[in-house]
Tab-separated table of C-alpha atoms in Angstrom:
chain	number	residue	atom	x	y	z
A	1432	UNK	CA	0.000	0.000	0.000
A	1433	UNK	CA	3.135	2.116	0.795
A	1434	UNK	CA	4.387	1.643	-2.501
A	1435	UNK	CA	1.241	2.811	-4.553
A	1436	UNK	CA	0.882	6.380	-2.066
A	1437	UNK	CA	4.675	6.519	-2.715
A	1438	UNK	CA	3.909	6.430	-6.449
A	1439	UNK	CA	0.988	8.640	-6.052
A	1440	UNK	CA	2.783	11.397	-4.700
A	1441	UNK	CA	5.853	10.823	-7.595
A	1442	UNK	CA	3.653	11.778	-10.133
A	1443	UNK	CA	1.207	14.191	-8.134
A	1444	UNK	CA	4.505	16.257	-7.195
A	1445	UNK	CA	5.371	15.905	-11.097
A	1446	UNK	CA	2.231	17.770	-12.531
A	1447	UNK	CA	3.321	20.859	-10.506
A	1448	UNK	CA	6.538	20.326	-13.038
A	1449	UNK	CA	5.091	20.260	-16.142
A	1450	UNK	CA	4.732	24.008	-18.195
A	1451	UNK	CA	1.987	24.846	-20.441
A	1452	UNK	CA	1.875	26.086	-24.279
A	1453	UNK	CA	4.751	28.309	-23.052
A	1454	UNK	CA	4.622	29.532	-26.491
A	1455	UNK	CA	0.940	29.880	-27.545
A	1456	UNK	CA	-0.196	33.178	-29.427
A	1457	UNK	CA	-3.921	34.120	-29.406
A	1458	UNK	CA	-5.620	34.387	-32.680
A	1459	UNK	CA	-6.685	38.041	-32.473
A	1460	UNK	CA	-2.918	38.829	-31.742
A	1461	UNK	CA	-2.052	37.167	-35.336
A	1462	UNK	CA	-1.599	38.396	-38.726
A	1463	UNK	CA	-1.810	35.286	-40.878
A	1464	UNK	CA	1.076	35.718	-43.730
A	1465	UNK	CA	-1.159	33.924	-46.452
A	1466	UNK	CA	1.587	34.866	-49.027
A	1467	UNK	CA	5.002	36.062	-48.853
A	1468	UNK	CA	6.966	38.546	-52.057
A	1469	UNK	CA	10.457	39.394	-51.660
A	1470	UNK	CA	12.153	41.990	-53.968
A	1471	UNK	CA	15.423	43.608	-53.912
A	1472	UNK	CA	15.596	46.829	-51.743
A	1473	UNK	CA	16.085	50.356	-53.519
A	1474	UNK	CA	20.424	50.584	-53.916
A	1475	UNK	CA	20.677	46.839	-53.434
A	1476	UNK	CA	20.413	47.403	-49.889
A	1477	UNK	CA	18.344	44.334	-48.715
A	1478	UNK	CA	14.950	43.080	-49.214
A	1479	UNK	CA	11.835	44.700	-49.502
A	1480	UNK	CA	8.870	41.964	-48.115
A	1481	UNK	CA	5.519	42.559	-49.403
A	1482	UNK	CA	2.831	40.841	-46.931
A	1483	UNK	CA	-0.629	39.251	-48.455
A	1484	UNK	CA	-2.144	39.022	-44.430
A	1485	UNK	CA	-5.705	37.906	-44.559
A	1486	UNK	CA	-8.473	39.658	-42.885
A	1487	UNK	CA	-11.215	36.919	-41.490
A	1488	UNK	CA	-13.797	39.702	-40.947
A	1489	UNK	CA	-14.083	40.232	-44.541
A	1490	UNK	CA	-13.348	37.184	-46.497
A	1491	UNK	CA	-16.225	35.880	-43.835
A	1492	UNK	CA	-18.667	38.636	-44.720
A	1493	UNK	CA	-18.328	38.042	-48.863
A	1494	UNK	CA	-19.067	34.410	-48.113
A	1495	UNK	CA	-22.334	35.046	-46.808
A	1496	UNK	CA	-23.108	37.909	-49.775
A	1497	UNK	CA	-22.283	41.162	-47.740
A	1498	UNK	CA	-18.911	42.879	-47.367
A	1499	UNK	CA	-17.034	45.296	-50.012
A	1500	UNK	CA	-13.883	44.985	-48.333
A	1501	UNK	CA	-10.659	43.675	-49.339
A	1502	UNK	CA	-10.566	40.202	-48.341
A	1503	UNK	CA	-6.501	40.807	-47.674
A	1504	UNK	CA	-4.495	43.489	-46.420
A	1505	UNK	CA	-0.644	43.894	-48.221
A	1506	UNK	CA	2.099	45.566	-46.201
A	1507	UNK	CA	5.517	45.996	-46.958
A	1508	UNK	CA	8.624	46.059	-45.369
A	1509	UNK	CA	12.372	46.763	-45.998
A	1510	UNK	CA	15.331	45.499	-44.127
A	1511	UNK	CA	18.564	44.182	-44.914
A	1512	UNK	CA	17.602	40.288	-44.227
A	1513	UNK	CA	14.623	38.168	-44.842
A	1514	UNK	CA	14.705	38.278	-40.591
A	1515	UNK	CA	15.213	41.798	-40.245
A	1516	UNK	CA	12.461	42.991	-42.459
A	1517	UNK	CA	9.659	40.742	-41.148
A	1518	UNK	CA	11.125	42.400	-37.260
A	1519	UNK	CA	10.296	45.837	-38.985
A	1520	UNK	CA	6.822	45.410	-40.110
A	1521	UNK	CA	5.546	45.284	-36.465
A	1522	UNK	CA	6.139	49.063	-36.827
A	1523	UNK	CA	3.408	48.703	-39.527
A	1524	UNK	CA	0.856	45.887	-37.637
A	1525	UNK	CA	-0.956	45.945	-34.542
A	1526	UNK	CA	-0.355	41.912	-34.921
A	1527	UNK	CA	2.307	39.555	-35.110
A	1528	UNK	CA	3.575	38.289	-38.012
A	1529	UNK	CA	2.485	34.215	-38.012
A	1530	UNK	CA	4.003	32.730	-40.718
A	1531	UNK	CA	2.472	29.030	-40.400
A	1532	UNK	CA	-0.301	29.377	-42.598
A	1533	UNK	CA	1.623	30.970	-46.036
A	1534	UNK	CA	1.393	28.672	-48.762
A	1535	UNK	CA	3.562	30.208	-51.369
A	1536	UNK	CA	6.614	32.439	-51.589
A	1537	UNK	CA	7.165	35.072	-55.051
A	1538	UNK	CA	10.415	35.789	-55.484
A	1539	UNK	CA	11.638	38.116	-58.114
A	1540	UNK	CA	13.889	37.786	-60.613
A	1541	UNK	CA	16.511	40.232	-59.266
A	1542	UNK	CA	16.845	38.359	-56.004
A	1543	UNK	CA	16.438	34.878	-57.770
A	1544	UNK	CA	19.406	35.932	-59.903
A	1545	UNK	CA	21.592	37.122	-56.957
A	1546	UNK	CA	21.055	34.039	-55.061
A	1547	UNK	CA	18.150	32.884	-52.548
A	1548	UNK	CA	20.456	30.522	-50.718
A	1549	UNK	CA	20.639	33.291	-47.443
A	1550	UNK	CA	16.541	33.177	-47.655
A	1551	UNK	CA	16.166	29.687	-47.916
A	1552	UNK	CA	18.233	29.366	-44.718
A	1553	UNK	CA	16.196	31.701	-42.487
A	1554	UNK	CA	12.795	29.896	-43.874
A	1555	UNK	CA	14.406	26.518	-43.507
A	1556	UNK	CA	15.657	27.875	-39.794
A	1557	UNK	CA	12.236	28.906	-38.613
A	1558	UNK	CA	10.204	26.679	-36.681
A	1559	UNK	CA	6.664	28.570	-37.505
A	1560	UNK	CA	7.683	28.686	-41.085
A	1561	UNK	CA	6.789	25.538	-43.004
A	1562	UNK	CA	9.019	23.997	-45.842
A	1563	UNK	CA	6.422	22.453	-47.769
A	1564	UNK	CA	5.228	25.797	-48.953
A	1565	UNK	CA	5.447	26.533	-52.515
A	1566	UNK	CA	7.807	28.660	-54.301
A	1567	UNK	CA	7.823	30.993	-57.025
A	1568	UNK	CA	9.419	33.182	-58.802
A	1569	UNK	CA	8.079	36.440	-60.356
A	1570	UNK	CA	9.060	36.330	-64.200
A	1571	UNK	CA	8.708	39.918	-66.044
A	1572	UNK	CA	7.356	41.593	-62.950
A	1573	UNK	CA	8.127	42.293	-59.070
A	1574	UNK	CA	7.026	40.007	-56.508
A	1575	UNK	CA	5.332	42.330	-54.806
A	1576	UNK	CA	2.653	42.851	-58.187
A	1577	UNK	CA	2.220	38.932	-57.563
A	1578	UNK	CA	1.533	38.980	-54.247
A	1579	UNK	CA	-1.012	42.375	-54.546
A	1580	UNK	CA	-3.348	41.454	-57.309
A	1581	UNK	CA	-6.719	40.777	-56.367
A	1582	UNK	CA	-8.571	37.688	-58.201
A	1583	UNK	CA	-12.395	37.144	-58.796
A	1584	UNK	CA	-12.738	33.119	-58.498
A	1585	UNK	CA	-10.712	32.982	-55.190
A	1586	UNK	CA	-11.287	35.711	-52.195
A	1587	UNK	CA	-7.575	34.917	-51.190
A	1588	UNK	CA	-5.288	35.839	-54.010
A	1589	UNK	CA	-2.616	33.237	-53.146
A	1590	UNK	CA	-4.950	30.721	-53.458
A	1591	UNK	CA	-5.477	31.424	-57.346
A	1592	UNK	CA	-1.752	30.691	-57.390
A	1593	UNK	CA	-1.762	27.420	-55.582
A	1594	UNK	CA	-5.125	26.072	-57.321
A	1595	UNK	CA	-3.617	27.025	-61.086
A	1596	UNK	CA	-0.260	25.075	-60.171
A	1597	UNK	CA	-2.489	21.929	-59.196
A	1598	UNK	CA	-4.516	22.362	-62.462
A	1599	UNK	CA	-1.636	22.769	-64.818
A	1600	UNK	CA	0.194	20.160	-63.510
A	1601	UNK	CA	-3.084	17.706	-63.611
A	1602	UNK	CA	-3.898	19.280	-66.869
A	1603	UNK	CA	-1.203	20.638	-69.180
A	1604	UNK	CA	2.072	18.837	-67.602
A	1605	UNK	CA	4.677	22.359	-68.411
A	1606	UNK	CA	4.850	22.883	-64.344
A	1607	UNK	CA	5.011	20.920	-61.106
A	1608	UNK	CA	4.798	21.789	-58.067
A	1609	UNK	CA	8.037	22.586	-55.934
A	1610	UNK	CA	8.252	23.544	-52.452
A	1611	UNK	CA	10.836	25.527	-50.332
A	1612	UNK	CA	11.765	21.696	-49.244
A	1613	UNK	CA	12.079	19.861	-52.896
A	1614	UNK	CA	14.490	23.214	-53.862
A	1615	UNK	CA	16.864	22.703	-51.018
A	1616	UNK	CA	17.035	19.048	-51.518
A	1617	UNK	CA	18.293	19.965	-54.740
A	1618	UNK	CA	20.526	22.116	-53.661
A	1619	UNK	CA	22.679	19.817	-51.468
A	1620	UNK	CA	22.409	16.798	-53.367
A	1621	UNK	CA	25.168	15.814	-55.208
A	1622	UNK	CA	24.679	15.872	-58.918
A	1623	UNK	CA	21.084	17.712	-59.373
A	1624	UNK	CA	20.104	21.230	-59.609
A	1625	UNK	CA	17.081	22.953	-58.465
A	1626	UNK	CA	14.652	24.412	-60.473
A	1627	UNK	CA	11.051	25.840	-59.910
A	1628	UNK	CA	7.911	27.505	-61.178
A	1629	UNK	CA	7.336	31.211	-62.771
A	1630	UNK	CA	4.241	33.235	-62.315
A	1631	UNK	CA	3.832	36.177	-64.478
A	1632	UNK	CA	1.290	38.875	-64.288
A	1633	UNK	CA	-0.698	39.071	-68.424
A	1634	UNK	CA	-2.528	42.244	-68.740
A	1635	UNK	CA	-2.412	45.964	-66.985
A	1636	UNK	CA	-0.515	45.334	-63.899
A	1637	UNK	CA	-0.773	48.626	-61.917
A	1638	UNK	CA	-4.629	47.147	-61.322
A	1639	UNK	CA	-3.959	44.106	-60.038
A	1640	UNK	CA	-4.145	45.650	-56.481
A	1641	UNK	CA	-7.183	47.464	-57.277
A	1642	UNK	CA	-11.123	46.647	-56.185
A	1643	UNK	CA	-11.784	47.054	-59.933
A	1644	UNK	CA	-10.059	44.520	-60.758
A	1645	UNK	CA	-12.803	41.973	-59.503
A	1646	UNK	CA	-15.567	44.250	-59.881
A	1647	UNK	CA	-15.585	42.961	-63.943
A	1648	UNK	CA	-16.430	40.103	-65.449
A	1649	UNK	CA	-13.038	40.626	-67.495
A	1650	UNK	CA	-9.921	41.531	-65.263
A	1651	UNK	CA	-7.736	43.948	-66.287
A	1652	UNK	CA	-4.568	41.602	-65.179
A	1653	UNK	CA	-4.604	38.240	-63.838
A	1654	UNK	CA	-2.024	35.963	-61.924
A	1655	UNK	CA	-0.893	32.942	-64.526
A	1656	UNK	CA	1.629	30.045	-63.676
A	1657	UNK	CA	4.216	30.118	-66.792
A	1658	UNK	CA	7.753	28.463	-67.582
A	1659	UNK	CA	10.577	26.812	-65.099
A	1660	UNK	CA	12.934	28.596	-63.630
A	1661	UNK	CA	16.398	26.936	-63.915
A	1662	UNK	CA	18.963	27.491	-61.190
A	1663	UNK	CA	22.662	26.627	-60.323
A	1664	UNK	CA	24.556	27.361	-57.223
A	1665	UNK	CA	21.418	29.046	-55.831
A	1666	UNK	CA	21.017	31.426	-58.590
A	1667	UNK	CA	18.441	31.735	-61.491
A	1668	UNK	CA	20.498	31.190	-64.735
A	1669	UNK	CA	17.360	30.729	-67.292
A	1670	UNK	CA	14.026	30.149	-68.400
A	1671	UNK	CA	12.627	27.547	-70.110
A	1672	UNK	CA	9.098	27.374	-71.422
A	1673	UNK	CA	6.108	25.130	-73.385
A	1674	UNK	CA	6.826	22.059	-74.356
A	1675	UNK	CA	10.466	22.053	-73.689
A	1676	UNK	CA	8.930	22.820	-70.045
A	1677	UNK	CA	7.124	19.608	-70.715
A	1678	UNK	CA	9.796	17.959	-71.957
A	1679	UNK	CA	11.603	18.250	-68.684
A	1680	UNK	CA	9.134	17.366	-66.453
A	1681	UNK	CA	8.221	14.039	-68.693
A	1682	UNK	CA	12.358	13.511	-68.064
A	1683	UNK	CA	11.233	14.057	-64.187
A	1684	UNK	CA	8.831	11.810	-64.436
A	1685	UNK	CA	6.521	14.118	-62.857
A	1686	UNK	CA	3.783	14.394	-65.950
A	1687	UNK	CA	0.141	13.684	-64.114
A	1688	UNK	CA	-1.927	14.791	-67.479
A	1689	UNK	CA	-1.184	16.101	-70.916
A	1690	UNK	CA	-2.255	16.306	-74.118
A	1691	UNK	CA	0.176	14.860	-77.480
A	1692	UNK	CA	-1.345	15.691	-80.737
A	1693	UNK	CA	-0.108	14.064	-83.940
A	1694	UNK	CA	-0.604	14.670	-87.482
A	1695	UNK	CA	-2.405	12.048	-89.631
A	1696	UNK	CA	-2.921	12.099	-93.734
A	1697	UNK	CA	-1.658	14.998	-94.113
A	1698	UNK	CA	-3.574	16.625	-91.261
A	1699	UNK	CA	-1.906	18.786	-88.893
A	1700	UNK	CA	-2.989	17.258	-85.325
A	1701	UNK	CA	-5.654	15.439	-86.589
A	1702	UNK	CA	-5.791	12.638	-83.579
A	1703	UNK	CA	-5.140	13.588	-79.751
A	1704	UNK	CA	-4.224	11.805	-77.019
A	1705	UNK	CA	-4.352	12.377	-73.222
A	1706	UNK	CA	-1.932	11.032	-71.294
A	1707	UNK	CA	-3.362	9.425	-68.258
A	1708	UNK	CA	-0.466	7.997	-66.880
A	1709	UNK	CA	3.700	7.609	-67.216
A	1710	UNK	CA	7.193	5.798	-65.695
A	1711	UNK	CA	10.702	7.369	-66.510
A	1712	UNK	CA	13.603	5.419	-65.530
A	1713	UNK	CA	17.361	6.483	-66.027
A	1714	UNK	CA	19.756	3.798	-66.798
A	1715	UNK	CA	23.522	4.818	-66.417
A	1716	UNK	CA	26.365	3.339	-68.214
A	1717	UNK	CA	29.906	4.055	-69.314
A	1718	UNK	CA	30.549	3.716	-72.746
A	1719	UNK	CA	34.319	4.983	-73.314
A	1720	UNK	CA	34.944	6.088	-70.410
A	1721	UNK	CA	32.372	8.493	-70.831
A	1722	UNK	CA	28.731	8.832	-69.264
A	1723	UNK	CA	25.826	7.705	-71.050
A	1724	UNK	CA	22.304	7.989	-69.653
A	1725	UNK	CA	19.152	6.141	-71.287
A	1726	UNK	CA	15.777	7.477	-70.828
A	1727	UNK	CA	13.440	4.627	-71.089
A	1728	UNK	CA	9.580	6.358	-70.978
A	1729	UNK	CA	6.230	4.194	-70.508
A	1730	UNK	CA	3.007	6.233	-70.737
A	1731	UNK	CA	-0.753	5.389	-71.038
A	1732	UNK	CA	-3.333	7.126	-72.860
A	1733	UNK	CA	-6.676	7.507	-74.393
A	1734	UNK	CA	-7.374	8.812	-77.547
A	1735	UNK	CA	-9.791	11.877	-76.747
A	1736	UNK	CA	-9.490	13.849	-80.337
A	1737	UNK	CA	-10.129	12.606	-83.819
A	1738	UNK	CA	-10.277	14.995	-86.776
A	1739	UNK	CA	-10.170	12.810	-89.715
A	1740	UNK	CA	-11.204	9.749	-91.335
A	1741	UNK	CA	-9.490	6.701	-88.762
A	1742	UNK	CA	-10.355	3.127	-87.763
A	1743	UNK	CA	-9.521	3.206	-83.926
A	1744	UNK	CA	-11.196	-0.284	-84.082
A	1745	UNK	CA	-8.371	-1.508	-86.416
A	1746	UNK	CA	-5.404	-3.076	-84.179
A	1747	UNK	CA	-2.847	-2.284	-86.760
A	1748	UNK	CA	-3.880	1.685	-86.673
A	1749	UNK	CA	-4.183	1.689	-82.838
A	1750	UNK	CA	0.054	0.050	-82.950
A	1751	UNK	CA	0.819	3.080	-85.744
A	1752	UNK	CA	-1.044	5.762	-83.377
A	1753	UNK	CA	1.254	4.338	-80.436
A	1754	UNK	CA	4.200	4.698	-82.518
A	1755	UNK	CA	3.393	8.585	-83.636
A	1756	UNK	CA	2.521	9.169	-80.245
A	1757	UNK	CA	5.812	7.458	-79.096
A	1758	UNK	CA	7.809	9.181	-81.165
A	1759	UNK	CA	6.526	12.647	-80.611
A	1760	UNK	CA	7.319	12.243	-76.687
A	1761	UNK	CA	10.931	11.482	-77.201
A	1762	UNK	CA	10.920	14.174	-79.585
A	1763	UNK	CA	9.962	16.789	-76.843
A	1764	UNK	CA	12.361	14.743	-74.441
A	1765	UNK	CA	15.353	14.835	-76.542
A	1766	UNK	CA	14.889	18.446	-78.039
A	1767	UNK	CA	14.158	19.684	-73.783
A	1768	UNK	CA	17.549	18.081	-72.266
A	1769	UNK	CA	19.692	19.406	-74.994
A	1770	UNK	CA	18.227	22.841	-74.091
A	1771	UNK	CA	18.975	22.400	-70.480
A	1772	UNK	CA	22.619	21.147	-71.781
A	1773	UNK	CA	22.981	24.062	-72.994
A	1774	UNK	CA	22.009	26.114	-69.093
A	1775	UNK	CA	24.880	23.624	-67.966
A	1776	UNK	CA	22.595	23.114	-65.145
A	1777	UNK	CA	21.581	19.297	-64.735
A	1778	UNK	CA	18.327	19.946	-62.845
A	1779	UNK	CA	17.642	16.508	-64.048
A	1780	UNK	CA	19.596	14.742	-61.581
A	1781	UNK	CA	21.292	12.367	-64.314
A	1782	UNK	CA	24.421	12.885	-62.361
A	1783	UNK	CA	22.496	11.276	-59.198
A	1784	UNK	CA	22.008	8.328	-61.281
A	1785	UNK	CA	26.013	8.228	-62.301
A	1786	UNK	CA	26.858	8.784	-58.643
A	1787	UNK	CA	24.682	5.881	-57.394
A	1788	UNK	CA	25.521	3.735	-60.253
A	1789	UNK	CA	29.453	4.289	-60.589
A	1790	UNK	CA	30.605	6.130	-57.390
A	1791	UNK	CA	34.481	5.226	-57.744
A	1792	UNK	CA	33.751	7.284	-61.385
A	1793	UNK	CA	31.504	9.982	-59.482
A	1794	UNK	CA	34.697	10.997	-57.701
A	1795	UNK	CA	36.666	11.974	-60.636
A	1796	UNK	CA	33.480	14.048	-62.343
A	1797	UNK	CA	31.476	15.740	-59.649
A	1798	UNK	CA	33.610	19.163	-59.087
A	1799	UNK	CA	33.019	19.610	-62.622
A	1800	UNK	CA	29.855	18.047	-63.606
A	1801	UNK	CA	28.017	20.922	-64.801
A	1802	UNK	CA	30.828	21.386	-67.194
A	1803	UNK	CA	30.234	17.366	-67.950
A	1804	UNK	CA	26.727	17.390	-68.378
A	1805	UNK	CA	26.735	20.124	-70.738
A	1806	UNK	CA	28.080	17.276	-73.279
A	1807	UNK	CA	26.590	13.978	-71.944
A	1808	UNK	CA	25.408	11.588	-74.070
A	1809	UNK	CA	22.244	10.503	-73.870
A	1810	UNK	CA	19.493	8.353	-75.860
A	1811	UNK	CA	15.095	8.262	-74.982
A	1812	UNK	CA	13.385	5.541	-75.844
A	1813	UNK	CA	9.509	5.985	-75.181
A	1814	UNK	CA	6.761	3.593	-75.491
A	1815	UNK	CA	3.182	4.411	-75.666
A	1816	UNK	CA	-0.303	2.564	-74.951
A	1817	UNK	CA	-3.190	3.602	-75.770
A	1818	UNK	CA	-6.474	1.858	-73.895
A	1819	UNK	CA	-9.424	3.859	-74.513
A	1820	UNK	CA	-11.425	5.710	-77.038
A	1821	UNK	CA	-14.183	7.810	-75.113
A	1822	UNK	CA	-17.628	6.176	-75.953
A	1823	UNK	CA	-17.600	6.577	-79.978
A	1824	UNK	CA	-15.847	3.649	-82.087
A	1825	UNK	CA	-15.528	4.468	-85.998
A	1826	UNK	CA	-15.648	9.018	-85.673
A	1827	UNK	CA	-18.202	10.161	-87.644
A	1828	UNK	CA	-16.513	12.123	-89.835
A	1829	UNK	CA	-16.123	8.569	-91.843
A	1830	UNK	CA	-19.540	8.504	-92.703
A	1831	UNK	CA	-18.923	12.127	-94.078
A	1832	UNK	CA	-16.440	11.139	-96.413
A	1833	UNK	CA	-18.536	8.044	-97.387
């Protein structure tokens, strides 16, 4: 009986020990960083943070049909780190800036091109700020016109950015999404280099921040996710856009939905096909002492476009539609790695695949792979499949020509 009072008063006495959320904020004491835009500074000297901070009271009151507020407030700040320009803004806020709810960072090309490595630190540092957020940069414009333009389908601006990278990857297959943690990964892995999405601003920017600007059935600027940003050593070296964008992120194997069109008697993209589905595999070798990389692509499809006279019942069509289809995918794979070849940046990680494959070799080529990469060798095989049709057999444009 002694024992269990003894053991009682152990963990009775321990309670007393114990702390609380030493560390809890209150809501109302929070301004929720939805979105974060980071600029150079006027004279170079630092950063210049533009703040997308939500404001509850009015995103609530549009959601029930009243309110003609701005669902967001935008601040900025200037400072000569990432750390000591968020410090500043409390001169700005009655709230403290919360960080744990942002879901994409807009940088612009000006910083991207001067290196991002001393940002990435601080938000990889932080324990409020979270490294799966998504990250941008600002192509032909300044973060801060990202981060300030108002959208009609989505109360929260930075929302319109997240949603449009999920459809274009699903959809179109140029983009895919990268966060703050895939970049850095990147970064310090050994023989791969980071790259990440644009956003660029089509239309009359200077309203973006405006009411108007959702007051109209047509916007006078909108936010649009366009091309891949292509980095080395932590700097932005190059852009690279449509289906060469593609073409690298088939390589990636990171293509969720697309569309390949192909031409048939004498019919400029006569017969489409989505792509439902692919695999990429690299396969290293050393041929001459050199590297050589095979890019061996499976993908499955249905045909969803016909424009012309075809019988999609017919076996031996269905094997030549693979084959065009085939063949225009390593096409677009072959014509997008020589471009990057030409960045010297290998943000394919081919020289991951060497380093795994041949490490004693790695050794001798990693302090100057970039340079190596630039004139690697390569060959893409692709095979397509094609399982469906949509509900039509024979299109009726046969019975037209009948």
């Amino acid at each position: 009986m002694k024992k269990y009072i003894r053991v009682f008063l152990v963990l009775f006495l321990s309670v007393s020990l114990l702390s609380g959320c030493w560390n809890q904020e209150e809501l109302p004491n929070l301004a929720f960083v939805m979105a974060l835009g980071v600029d150079k500074a006027k004279n170079n000297q630092g950063y210049t943070l533009t703040f997308e901070i939500v404001n509850p009271a009015n995103v609530a009151a549009s959601q029930m049909g009243g309110g003609q507020g701005s669902p967001v407030a935008v601040y900025k700040s200037t400072g000569k780190s990432l750390f000591d320009a968020t410090r500043k803004a409390s001169k700005k806020l009655s709230r403290k800036v919360y960080f744990a709810h942002t879901n994409a960072v807009v940088i612009s090309e000006q910083v991207a091109k001067d290196g991002i490595l001393d940002l990435l630190d601080i938000m990889d540092r932080d324990p409020v700020f979270r490294t799966t957020t998504q990250l941008f940069i600002a192509k032909d414009t300044s973060a801060e016109n990202v981060v300030s333009t108002l959208t009609i389908l989505d109360k929260i601006p930075v929302n319109k950015i997240v949603k449009s990278m999920n459809v274009t990857e699903a959809m179109l297959g140029e983009n895919t999404k990268i966060t703050i943690d895939d970049f850095i990964k990147d970064i310090v892995s050994s023989g791969k280099e980071p790259f990440t999405n644009g956003v660029i601003l089509p239309g009359k920017q200077k309203m973006g921040d405006k009411m108007s600007n959702i007051a109209t059935d047509k916007p006078g600027v909108i936010i649009e996710i366009d091309g891949l940003a292509i980095f080395k050593g932590g700097k932005l070296i190059g852009w690279i856009d449509g289906n060469q964008a593609r073409g690298v992120v088939w390589t990636l194997n990171k293509v969720n939905g697309t569309d390949v069109f192909v031409d048939w008697q004498g019919k400029k993209k006569a017969i489409g096909v989505i792509v439902r589905r692919s695999n990429v595999k690299f396969s290293p070798s050393i041929r001459n002492g050199k590297p050589f990389i095979q890019v061996a692509i499976r993908a499955e499809g249905d045909i969803e476009q016909v424009n012309s006279s075809v019988k999609i019942t017919d076996p031996a069509v269905i094997k030549k539609l693979e084959d065009m289809v085939g063949e225009e995918i390593k096409k677009e794979v072959s014509n997008s790695i020589k471009t990057v070849q030409l960045k010297k940046s290998d943000i394919f990680g081919f020289g991951e695949s060497i380093h795994r494959a041949y490490p004693k070799k790695w050794k001798k080529l990693k302090n100057n792979w970039n340079e190596e990469f630039s004139t690697l060798e390569f060959s893409v095989k692709s095979e397509m499949y094609l399982r469906r049709h949509g509900i039509r057999n024979e299109p009726f444009l046969s019975n037209i020509d009948k």
